[in-house]
Amino acid sequence: MATVLYNIGQLLTMDHQDGPVRGQDMNELKVYEDYGLLIEDGKVSQIGSSDQIKNLPADHKIDCEGRLVTPGIVEPHTHLVFGGSREHEMALKQQGVPYLDILKQGGGILSTVRATRETSAEELYKKAMFHLDRMASYGITTVEAKSGYGMDHETELKQLRVANKAGSDHPIDVVSTFLGAHAITEEYKDDPEALLDKMAAMFPTIKEEGLAEFVDIFTETGVFTVDQSRRYLQQAKEYGFNVKLHADEIDPLGGTQLAVELGATSGDHLAVATDEGIQQLASSNTIGVLLPGTIFYLGKGEFARARDMIEAGAIIAISTDFNPGSSVTENIQLIMSLAALKMQMTPEEIWHAVTTNAAYAINRGEVAGKLKVGRQADLVIWDAPNYKYIPYHYGVNHVNTVFKAGCKLYERGGLHG
Ligand code: NIG
Ligand code: FE
């Protein structure tokens, strides 16, 4: 099967250099105008001028009519699989009850833990597939999915299995992360170490069954300390897992430094990372995954200092953090606007942050995030004339068509009547 895309107004291949893009380099973007692309057997087989590509033999020819074409978006941080929802907490937030207080009272993450325990694997699967469909509609073709709403062996395994099954059944590629250390449940409130031991006892099974590639932890006041996180993640590394941290989201405990110290693939949130944390991040290969949706949605705190991080030389990605509590959206395009408006990232930096760097943040840098001859054809045709338009025109969906491995995954429906 061969498909030709021609008359592409702007093509971003994101194929600038090997490896992730760091610091000032994030502001460089190659834009190919009036281009075309040939897809054969699910892969990109030629990239060239529109005139050159247009007349190649193909089963389908798509006139892009001057639209923008980019690689499929990579989402490096989501809590895809969960039971229930938490709209009832919105009023508490409006009254100014802090996120960590809601958690302390047994709500927040713990309320989703209860709901997830009560929801069958079949229901969780249906729900996850629904959210994946919606992510696809926003241009996402690869996504990371965390567990962490089970916090007992049975439910964590249920979540991980659902994430893996959804990943094999849905065209979107799903990368699984074990976040058993996500909160402290009532029975462990006086002994969080015992909870960590209980979660660490799952490492061998998760490894043997290939249920997760990463182990993640919530390093935060009232959740796990830096020392507890270090010990737990070191154990995870001994079992051969790559590690990630929810770090410096609300209180600056030094999670950013710990991510660097452990050689974590990514340190996520980093909203309150200190100068020292930023310097260390910048001189490491740990990717900072910034999640401005949570600051916007919780209505508290400062947005991560993306400018300082990029100027210091760090590798930055951005993500929705899709979850039922702190960032309830699958709309990565809205997050791109927040990155521009609230973290002063340039459109060029933002595109690196949702493609190449996002892919490296989940160890998919060699297969996703770029359009390149020989690589899987994951791409988006946008109803936009240029790449700066997406963060600019905010809150709506600009996707025209999404291709995953050369097959149409989503197409904007026309108006009826
Ligand atoms: O990334 N910070 C911890 N975990 C999630 C929130 C999960 C929830 O509130 O359900 C986050 O913000
Ligand atoms: Fe998260």
Tab-separated table of C-alpha atoms and ligand atoms in Angstrom:
chain	number	residue	atom	x	y	z
A	1	MET	CA	0.000	0.000	0.000
A	2	ALA	CA	1.391	3.360	-1.031
A	3	THR	CA	0.060	6.801	-0.137
A	4	VAL	CA	1.287	10.116	-1.453
A	5	LEU	CA	0.852	13.351	0.482
A	6	TYR	CA	1.536	16.395	-1.671
A	7	ASN	CA	1.020	20.133	-1.557
A	8	ILE	CA	2.168	20.283	2.083
A	9	GLY	CA	2.466	23.990	2.968
A	10	GLN	CA	4.926	23.403	5.809
A	11	LEU	CA	6.468	20.066	6.698
A	12	LEU	CA	8.208	19.591	10.056
A	13	THR	CA	10.219	16.381	9.990
A	14	MET	CA	11.904	17.194	13.344
A	15	ASP	CA	14.833	15.267	11.931
A	16	HIS	CA	17.540	17.756	12.854
A	17	GLN	CA	20.055	15.770	14.809
A	18	ASP	CA	20.556	12.443	16.525
A	19	GLY	CA	19.368	12.222	20.092
A	20	PRO	CA	17.180	14.626	22.040
A	21	VAL	CA	17.353	18.382	21.462
A	22	ARG	CA	18.794	20.459	24.284
A	23	GLY	CA	18.884	24.094	25.379
A	24	GLN	CA	19.275	26.733	22.660
A	25	ASP	CA	19.053	24.058	19.935
A	26	MET	CA	15.376	23.706	20.816
A	27	ASN	CA	14.797	27.096	19.236
A	28	GLU	CA	16.009	25.880	15.825
A	29	LEU	CA	13.472	24.343	13.486
A	30	LYS	CA	13.833	23.260	9.876
A	31	VAL	CA	10.696	23.983	7.903
A	32	TYR	CA	10.219	22.434	4.459
A	33	GLU	CA	7.802	24.371	2.263
A	34	ASP	CA	5.752	23.009	-0.614
A	35	TYR	CA	6.780	19.474	0.176
A	36	GLY	CA	5.507	15.954	-0.306
A	37	LEU	CA	5.924	12.561	1.312
A	38	LEU	CA	5.485	8.963	0.169
A	39	ILE	CA	4.316	6.275	2.600
A	40	GLU	CA	4.863	2.615	1.712
A	41	ASP	CA	3.986	-0.355	3.903
A	42	GLY	CA	3.407	1.847	6.910
A	43	LYS	CA	6.737	3.619	6.650
A	44	VAL	CA	7.966	6.892	5.243
A	45	SER	CA	9.758	5.947	2.029
A	46	GLN	CA	10.473	9.313	0.373
A	47	ILE	CA	10.431	12.962	1.355
A	48	GLY	CA	10.890	15.627	-1.305
A	49	SER	CA	9.429	18.618	-3.071
A	50	SER	CA	5.707	18.407	-3.777
A	51	ASP	CA	6.342	18.273	-7.540
A	52	GLN	CA	8.783	15.412	-7.138
A	53	ILE	CA	6.492	13.291	-4.916
A	54	LYS	CA	3.123	14.093	-6.485
A	55	ASN	CA	3.604	11.925	-9.586
A	56	LEU	CA	4.981	8.833	-7.874
A	57	PRO	CA	2.762	5.753	-8.269
A	58	ALA	CA	0.461	5.280	-5.242
A	59	ASP	CA	-2.887	3.771	-4.224
A	60	HIS	CA	-3.979	7.025	-2.593
A	61	LYS	CA	-2.993	10.597	-3.266
A	62	ILE	CA	-3.839	13.266	-0.728
A	63	ASP	CA	-3.748	16.936	-1.685
A	64	CYS	CA	-2.820	18.669	1.596
A	65	GLU	CA	-3.915	22.029	0.128
A	66	GLY	CA	-1.100	23.953	1.766
A	67	ARG	CA	-1.668	22.522	5.249
A	68	LEU	CA	0.935	21.921	7.959
A	69	VAL	CA	2.183	18.320	8.372
A	70	THR	CA	4.158	17.152	11.433
A	71	PRO	CA	5.120	13.900	13.134
A	72	GLY	CA	2.432	12.380	15.368
A	73	ILE	CA	2.528	13.882	18.854
A	74	VAL	CA	4.177	11.857	21.624
A	75	GLU	CA	2.639	12.051	25.125
A	76	PRO	CA	5.279	11.125	27.730
A	77	HIS	CA	3.199	11.392	30.945
A	78	THR	CA	-0.394	10.241	31.433
A	79	HIS	CA	-2.433	8.366	34.007
A	80	LEU	CA	-4.495	6.645	31.321
A	81	VAL	CA	-6.155	3.841	33.281
A	82	PHE	CA	-8.417	4.787	36.198
A	83	GLY	CA	-11.888	4.188	37.583
A	84	GLY	CA	-14.488	6.903	38.223
A	85	SER	CA	-13.964	10.638	38.053
A	86	ARG	CA	-13.625	13.508	40.551
A	87	GLU	CA	-15.895	16.334	39.430
A	88	HIS	CA	-17.169	16.552	43.045
A	89	GLU	CA	-13.735	17.891	44.098
A	90	MET	CA	-14.063	20.945	41.904
A	91	ALA	CA	-16.143	22.789	44.544
A	92	LEU	CA	-13.512	22.026	47.211
A	93	LYS	CA	-10.842	23.468	44.962
A	94	GLN	CA	-12.969	26.560	44.371
A	95	GLN	CA	-13.173	27.018	48.161
A	96	GLY	CA	-9.401	27.012	48.172
A	97	VAL	CA	-8.797	23.591	49.753
A	98	PRO	CA	-5.255	22.652	48.645
A	99	TYR	CA	-4.657	19.542	46.512
A	100	LEU	CA	-2.481	17.925	49.202
A	101	ASP	CA	-5.165	18.603	51.881
A	102	ILE	CA	-7.811	16.868	49.785
A	103	LEU	CA	-5.401	13.928	49.551
A	104	LYS	CA	-4.737	14.002	53.318
A	105	GLN	CA	-8.498	13.741	53.931
A	106	GLY	CA	-8.643	10.541	51.868
A	107	GLY	CA	-9.808	12.245	48.668
A	108	GLY	CA	-7.851	13.058	45.536
A	109	ILE	CA	-5.660	10.202	44.357
A	110	LEU	CA	-7.066	7.994	47.149
A	111	SER	CA	-10.614	8.526	45.909
A	112	THR	CA	-9.542	7.311	42.460
A	113	VAL	CA	-7.762	4.364	44.131
A	114	ARG	CA	-11.091	3.289	45.668
A	115	ALA	CA	-12.921	3.706	42.362
A	116	THR	CA	-10.239	1.808	40.435
A	117	ARG	CA	-10.320	-1.092	42.890
A	118	GLU	CA	-14.083	-1.343	42.379
A	119	THR	CA	-13.975	-1.185	38.577
A	120	SER	CA	-13.612	-4.389	36.556
A	121	ALA	CA	-10.732	-4.876	34.135
A	122	GLU	CA	-13.260	-4.891	31.255
A	123	GLU	CA	-14.665	-1.507	32.306
A	124	LEU	CA	-11.199	-0.003	32.801
A	125	TYR	CA	-10.208	-1.279	29.359
A	126	LYS	CA	-13.259	0.291	27.688
A	127	LYS	CA	-12.566	3.573	29.416
A	128	ALA	CA	-8.862	3.533	28.465
A	129	MET	CA	-9.735	2.790	24.826
A	130	PHE	CA	-12.174	5.721	24.853
A	131	HIS	CA	-9.463	8.078	26.132
A	132	LEU	CA	-6.972	6.719	23.572
A	133	ASP	CA	-9.483	7.454	20.804
A	134	ARG	CA	-9.800	10.985	22.066
A	135	MET	CA	-6.019	11.381	22.284
A	136	ALA	CA	-5.781	10.189	18.669
A	137	SER	CA	-8.262	12.866	17.677
A	138	TYR	CA	-5.851	15.488	19.050
A	139	GLY	CA	-2.925	14.139	17.031
A	140	ILE	CA	-1.309	11.820	19.598
A	141	THR	CA	0.196	8.597	18.198
A	142	THR	CA	2.354	7.348	21.119
A	143	VAL	CA	1.482	7.624	24.815
A	144	GLU	CA	2.936	6.686	28.170
A	145	ALA	CA	0.474	5.239	30.722
A	146	LYS	CA	1.047	5.007	34.478
A	147	SER	CA	-0.569	2.706	37.003
A	148	GLY	CA	-0.816	3.990	40.582
A	149	TYR	CA	-4.530	3.902	41.322
A	150	GLY	CA	-4.451	0.393	42.728
A	151	MET	CA	-1.830	0.512	45.450
A	152	ASP	CA	-2.404	-3.156	46.165
A	153	HIS	CA	-0.924	-5.990	44.130
A	154	GLU	CA	-4.157	-7.087	42.552
A	155	THR	CA	-5.321	-3.687	41.369
A	156	GLU	CA	-1.893	-2.489	40.228
A	157	LEU	CA	-1.576	-5.647	38.118
A	158	LYS	CA	-5.096	-5.109	36.800
A	159	GLN	CA	-4.190	-1.554	35.730
A	160	LEU	CA	-0.898	-2.598	34.135
A	161	ARG	CA	-2.554	-5.439	32.218
A	162	VAL	CA	-5.283	-3.114	30.994
A	163	ALA	CA	-2.692	-0.583	29.806
A	164	ASN	CA	-0.794	-3.304	27.944
A	165	LYS	CA	-3.909	-4.783	26.357
A	166	ALA	CA	-5.119	-1.332	25.303
A	167	GLY	CA	-1.678	-0.741	23.811
A	168	SER	CA	-1.775	-3.921	21.775
A	169	ASP	CA	-5.387	-3.470	20.619
A	170	HIS	CA	-5.336	0.264	19.865
A	171	PRO	CA	-3.272	1.675	16.992
A	172	ILE	CA	-1.683	4.173	19.420
A	173	ASP	CA	1.519	2.756	20.953
A	174	VAL	CA	1.321	2.622	24.746
A	175	VAL	CA	4.446	2.642	26.949
A	176	SER	CA	3.694	1.332	30.428
A	177	THR	CA	4.980	2.719	33.752
A	178	PHE	CA	4.522	1.221	37.223
A	179	LEU	CA	3.546	3.991	39.662
A	180	GLY	CA	2.695	1.803	42.657
A	181	ALA	CA	4.277	4.495	44.878
A	182	HIS	CA	1.687	7.166	44.107
A	183	ALA	CA	0.144	7.951	47.530
A	184	ILE	CA	-0.004	6.576	51.045
A	185	THR	CA	-3.092	4.532	51.729
A	186	GLU	CA	-4.837	4.647	55.124
A	187	GLU	CA	-3.383	1.345	56.406
A	188	TYR	CA	0.198	2.514	55.718
A	189	LYS	CA	-0.041	6.072	56.967
A	190	ASP	CA	2.304	5.402	59.880
A	191	ASP	CA	4.652	3.209	57.887
A	192	PRO	CA	5.167	4.406	54.299
A	193	GLU	CA	8.360	2.314	54.090
A	194	ALA	CA	6.252	-0.829	54.423
A	195	LEU	CA	4.089	0.328	51.531
A	196	LEU	CA	7.199	0.872	49.424
A	197	ASP	CA	8.432	-2.610	50.319
A	198	LYS	CA	5.080	-4.017	49.317
A	199	MET	CA	5.227	-2.233	45.964
A	200	ALA	CA	8.869	-3.210	45.402
A	201	ALA	CA	7.858	-6.835	45.959
A	202	MET	CA	5.991	-6.553	42.654
A	203	PHE	CA	9.121	-5.692	40.635
A	204	PRO	CA	10.024	-9.304	39.729
A	205	THR	CA	6.517	-10.153	38.452
A	206	ILE	CA	6.235	-6.891	36.507
A	207	LYS	CA	9.635	-7.523	34.956
A	208	GLU	CA	9.017	-11.176	34.128
A	209	GLU	CA	5.655	-10.471	32.546
A	210	GLY	CA	6.960	-7.377	30.726
A	211	LEU	CA	4.150	-5.289	32.223
A	212	ALA	CA	6.089	-2.017	32.570
A	213	GLU	CA	9.298	-0.424	31.312
A	214	PHE	CA	9.510	2.344	33.889
A	215	VAL	CA	9.072	2.704	37.627
A	216	ASP	CA	7.850	6.090	38.867
A	217	ILE	CA	7.210	7.589	42.342
A	218	PHE	CA	5.455	10.692	43.725
A	219	THR	CA	8.171	12.492	45.716
A	220	GLU	CA	6.205	15.105	47.659
A	221	THR	CA	5.306	16.417	51.112
A	222	GLY	CA	2.872	13.969	52.702
A	223	VAL	CA	3.710	11.328	50.119
A	224	PHE	CA	7.279	9.954	49.735
A	225	THR	CA	10.447	11.693	50.891
A	226	VAL	CA	13.596	12.082	48.813
A	227	ASP	CA	15.356	9.357	50.839
A	228	GLN	CA	12.475	6.924	50.510
A	229	SER	CA	12.274	7.655	46.776
A	230	ARG	CA	16.022	7.109	46.333
A	231	ARG	CA	15.956	3.723	48.032
A	232	TYR	CA	12.867	2.556	46.131
A	233	LEU	CA	14.078	3.674	42.709
A	234	GLN	CA	17.529	2.196	43.298
A	235	GLN	CA	15.824	-1.131	43.916
A	236	ALA	CA	13.824	-0.655	40.698
A	237	LYS	CA	17.058	-0.043	38.801
A	238	GLU	CA	18.543	-3.227	40.217
A	239	TYR	CA	15.651	-5.096	38.598
A	240	GLY	CA	16.490	-3.444	35.278
A	241	PHE	CA	13.768	-0.788	35.162
A	242	ASN	CA	14.322	2.724	33.892
A	243	VAL	CA	13.078	5.269	36.378
A	244	LYS	CA	11.046	8.480	36.453
A	245	LEU	CA	9.909	10.776	39.251
A	246	HIS	CA	6.992	13.092	39.962
A	247	ALA	CA	9.422	15.661	41.319
A	248	ASP	CA	9.209	19.162	42.784
A	249	GLU	CA	5.549	19.537	41.820
A	250	ILE	CA	4.250	21.389	44.867
A	251	ASP	CA	7.044	21.621	47.466
A	252	PRO	CA	10.714	21.963	46.472
A	253	LEU	CA	12.058	18.823	48.150
A	254	GLY	CA	14.918	18.307	45.707
A	255	GLY	CA	13.273	15.694	43.505
A	256	THR	CA	14.896	17.290	40.448
A	257	GLN	CA	18.369	16.667	41.907
A	258	LEU	CA	17.365	13.123	42.817
A	259	ALA	CA	16.210	12.465	39.235
A	260	VAL	CA	19.641	13.572	37.992
A	261	GLU	CA	21.504	11.638	40.690
A	262	LEU	CA	19.688	8.421	39.743
A	263	GLY	CA	20.143	8.971	36.003
A	264	ALA	CA	16.350	8.945	35.637
A	265	THR	CA	15.043	9.001	32.072
A	266	SER	CA	12.856	11.936	33.089
A	267	GLY	CA	11.991	14.169	36.018
A	268	ASP	CA	8.395	15.299	35.680
A	269	HIS	CA	6.537	18.467	36.827
A	270	LEU	CA	9.611	20.401	38.211
A	271	ALA	CA	7.311	23.370	38.822
A	272	VAL	CA	9.219	24.442	41.933
A	273	ALA	CA	12.687	23.166	40.975
A	274	THR	CA	15.378	25.313	42.599
A	275	ASP	CA	18.299	27.050	40.830
A	276	GLU	CA	20.478	24.160	41.893
A	277	GLY	CA	18.006	21.621	40.538
A	278	ILE	CA	17.816	23.456	37.218
A	279	GLN	CA	21.619	23.610	36.911
A	280	GLN	CA	21.950	19.916	37.612
A	281	LEU	CA	19.174	19.039	35.173
A	282	ALA	CA	20.839	21.145	32.483
A	283	SER	CA	24.105	19.305	32.792
A	284	SER	CA	22.477	15.865	32.691
A	285	ASN	CA	20.689	13.652	30.157
A	286	THR	CA	17.569	13.482	32.328
A	287	ILE	CA	14.661	15.015	30.429
A	288	GLY	CA	12.489	17.581	32.197
A	289	VAL	CA	8.855	16.776	31.403
A	290	LEU	CA	6.869	19.925	32.182
A	291	LEU	CA	3.138	19.712	32.822
A	292	PRO	CA	1.625	23.207	32.748
A	293	GLY	CA	-1.913	21.770	32.663
A	294	THR	CA	-1.655	20.881	36.367
A	295	ILE	CA	-0.726	24.394	37.445
A	296	PHE	CA	-3.515	25.813	35.312
A	297	TYR	CA	-6.044	23.261	36.565
A	298	LEU	CA	-5.140	23.338	40.264
A	299	GLY	CA	-5.102	27.132	40.076
A	300	LYS	CA	-2.154	27.351	42.457
A	301	GLY	CA	1.574	27.751	42.278
A	302	GLU	CA	3.973	28.877	39.632
A	303	PHE	CA	4.476	27.441	36.187
A	304	ALA	CA	7.768	25.584	35.731
A	305	ARG	CA	10.687	27.843	34.784
A	306	ALA	CA	11.004	26.532	31.242
A	307	ARG	CA	12.971	29.587	30.087
A	308	ASP	CA	15.606	29.166	32.797
A	309	MET	CA	15.817	25.438	32.117
A	310	ILE	CA	16.244	25.865	28.359
A	311	GLU	CA	18.692	28.735	28.758
A	312	ALA	CA	20.733	26.597	31.143
A	313	GLY	CA	20.860	23.836	28.486
A	314	ALA	CA	18.273	21.298	29.676
A	315	ILE	CA	16.286	18.874	27.492
A	316	ILE	CA	12.613	19.740	27.877
A	317	ALA	CA	9.431	17.897	26.899
A	318	ILE	CA	5.821	18.799	27.667
A	319	SER	CA	2.751	16.671	28.288
A	320	THR	CA	-0.897	16.807	29.384
A	321	ASP	CA	-0.413	14.698	32.558
A	322	PHE	CA	-3.916	13.463	31.668
A	323	ASN	CA	-5.452	12.203	34.944
A	324	PRO	CA	-8.764	12.505	36.825
A	325	GLY	CA	-7.496	14.985	39.446
A	326	SER	CA	-4.855	17.518	38.561
A	327	SER	CA	-5.147	17.792	34.779
A	328	VAL	CA	-8.328	16.458	33.260
A	329	THR	CA	-7.695	16.815	29.545
A	330	GLU	CA	-6.456	14.809	26.571
A	331	ASN	CA	-5.950	18.034	24.616
A	332	ILE	CA	-2.202	18.325	24.073
A	333	GLN	CA	-2.775	21.323	21.805
A	334	LEU	CA	-4.159	23.262	24.777
A	335	ILE	CA	-1.001	22.334	26.696
A	336	MET	CA	1.076	23.673	23.793
A	337	SER	CA	-0.756	26.989	24.183
A	338	LEU	CA	-0.134	27.001	27.948
A	339	ALA	CA	3.555	26.313	27.293
A	340	ALA	CA	3.637	29.385	25.067
A	341	LEU	CA	1.478	31.684	27.200
A	342	LYS	CA	2.493	30.637	30.715
A	343	MET	CA	6.042	29.336	30.311
A	344	GLN	CA	7.110	31.630	27.459
A	345	MET	CA	8.305	28.750	25.323
A	346	THR	CA	8.739	29.578	21.633
A	347	PRO	CA	6.720	27.655	19.023
A	348	GLU	CA	9.967	26.029	17.861
A	349	GLU	CA	10.772	24.815	21.399
A	350	ILE	CA	7.224	23.571	21.831
A	351	TRP	CA	7.381	21.398	18.705
A	352	HIS	CA	10.606	19.748	19.883
A	353	ALA	CA	8.972	19.280	23.295
A	354	VAL	CA	6.000	17.300	21.946
A	355	THR	CA	7.874	15.226	19.360
A	356	THR	CA	11.565	14.264	19.616
A	357	ASN	CA	12.122	15.124	23.275
A	358	ALA	CA	8.828	13.585	24.358
A	359	ALA	CA	9.796	10.383	22.534
A	360	TYR	CA	13.201	10.261	24.260
A	361	ALA	CA	11.463	10.839	27.605
A	362	ILE	CA	9.859	7.389	27.190
A	363	ASN	CA	12.748	5.667	25.393
A	364	ARG	CA	11.056	5.859	22.002
A	365	GLY	CA	13.404	8.434	20.489
A	366	GLU	CA	14.612	6.004	17.845
A	367	VAL	CA	11.139	5.059	16.601
A	368	ALA	CA	8.771	7.975	17.215
A	369	GLY	CA	8.751	11.767	17.151
A	370	LYS	CA	10.381	12.268	13.729
A	371	LEU	CA	9.450	11.848	10.076
A	372	LYS	CA	12.341	10.079	8.489
A	373	VAL	CA	12.806	7.653	5.617
A	374	GLY	CA	12.469	4.099	6.956
A	375	ARG	CA	10.637	5.152	10.097
A	376	GLN	CA	6.994	4.367	10.913
A	377	ALA	CA	4.706	6.925	9.249
A	378	ASP	CA	3.023	8.489	12.302
A	379	LEU	CA	1.924	11.935	11.186
A	380	VAL	CA	-0.671	14.659	11.462
A	381	ILE	CA	-2.163	16.862	8.757
A	382	TRP	CA	-3.293	20.033	10.535
A	383	ASP	CA	-5.976	22.539	9.578
A	384	ALA	CA	-3.349	25.214	9.978
A	385	PRO	CA	-1.147	27.134	7.561
A	386	ASN	CA	2.011	26.995	9.681
A	387	TYR	CA	3.486	25.512	12.858
A	388	LYS	CA	3.162	28.711	14.905
A	389	TYR	CA	-0.590	28.600	14.437
A	390	ILE	CA	-1.214	25.617	16.768
A	391	PRO	CA	-0.164	27.198	20.118
A	392	TYR	CA	-1.587	30.538	18.953
A	393	HIS	CA	-5.213	29.534	18.299
A	394	TYR	CA	-5.971	27.953	21.640
A	395	GLY	CA	-8.480	25.573	23.179
A	396	VAL	CA	-9.743	23.957	19.968
A	397	ASN	CA	-8.727	20.935	17.932
A	398	HIS	CA	-6.750	21.736	14.782
A	399	VAL	CA	-6.354	18.161	13.551
A	400	ASN	CA	-7.435	17.392	10.011
A	401	THR	CA	-6.120	13.810	9.658
A	402	VAL	CA	-3.939	11.514	11.773
A	403	PHE	CA	-1.946	8.607	10.337
A	404	LYS	CA	-0.522	5.843	12.493
A	405	ALA	CA	1.982	3.518	10.796
A	406	GLY	CA	0.686	4.728	7.453
A	407	CYS	CA	-3.011	4.023	8.207
A	408	LYS	CA	-5.644	6.656	8.771
A	409	LEU	CA	-6.366	6.760	12.500
A	410	TYR	CA	-8.586	9.834	12.701
A	411	GLU	CA	-10.184	12.233	10.295
A	412	ARG	CA	-12.072	15.430	11.135
A	413	GLY	CA	-15.782	14.936	10.432
A	414	GLY	CA	-17.497	17.438	8.179
A	415	LEU	CA	-20.525	19.487	9.241
A	416	HIS	CA	-23.861	17.849	8.505
A	417	GLY	CA	-27.039	19.267	7.029
B	1	NIG	O1	0.841	13.961	38.015
B	1	NIG	N1	1.075	14.230	41.338
B	1	NIG	C1	0.659	13.114	41.375
B	1	NIG	N2	-0.024	12.454	40.443
B	1	NIG	C2	-0.799	13.055	39.416
B	1	NIG	C3	-2.160	13.425	39.874
B	1	NIG	C4	-2.999	12.270	40.044
B	1	NIG	C5	-4.365	12.583	40.578
B	1	NIG	O2	-4.632	13.650	41.150
B	1	NIG	O3	-5.189	11.671	40.419
B	1	NIG	C6	-0.085	14.224	38.773
B	1	NIG	O4	-0.431	15.399	38.985
B	2	FE	FE	1.367	12.639	36.803
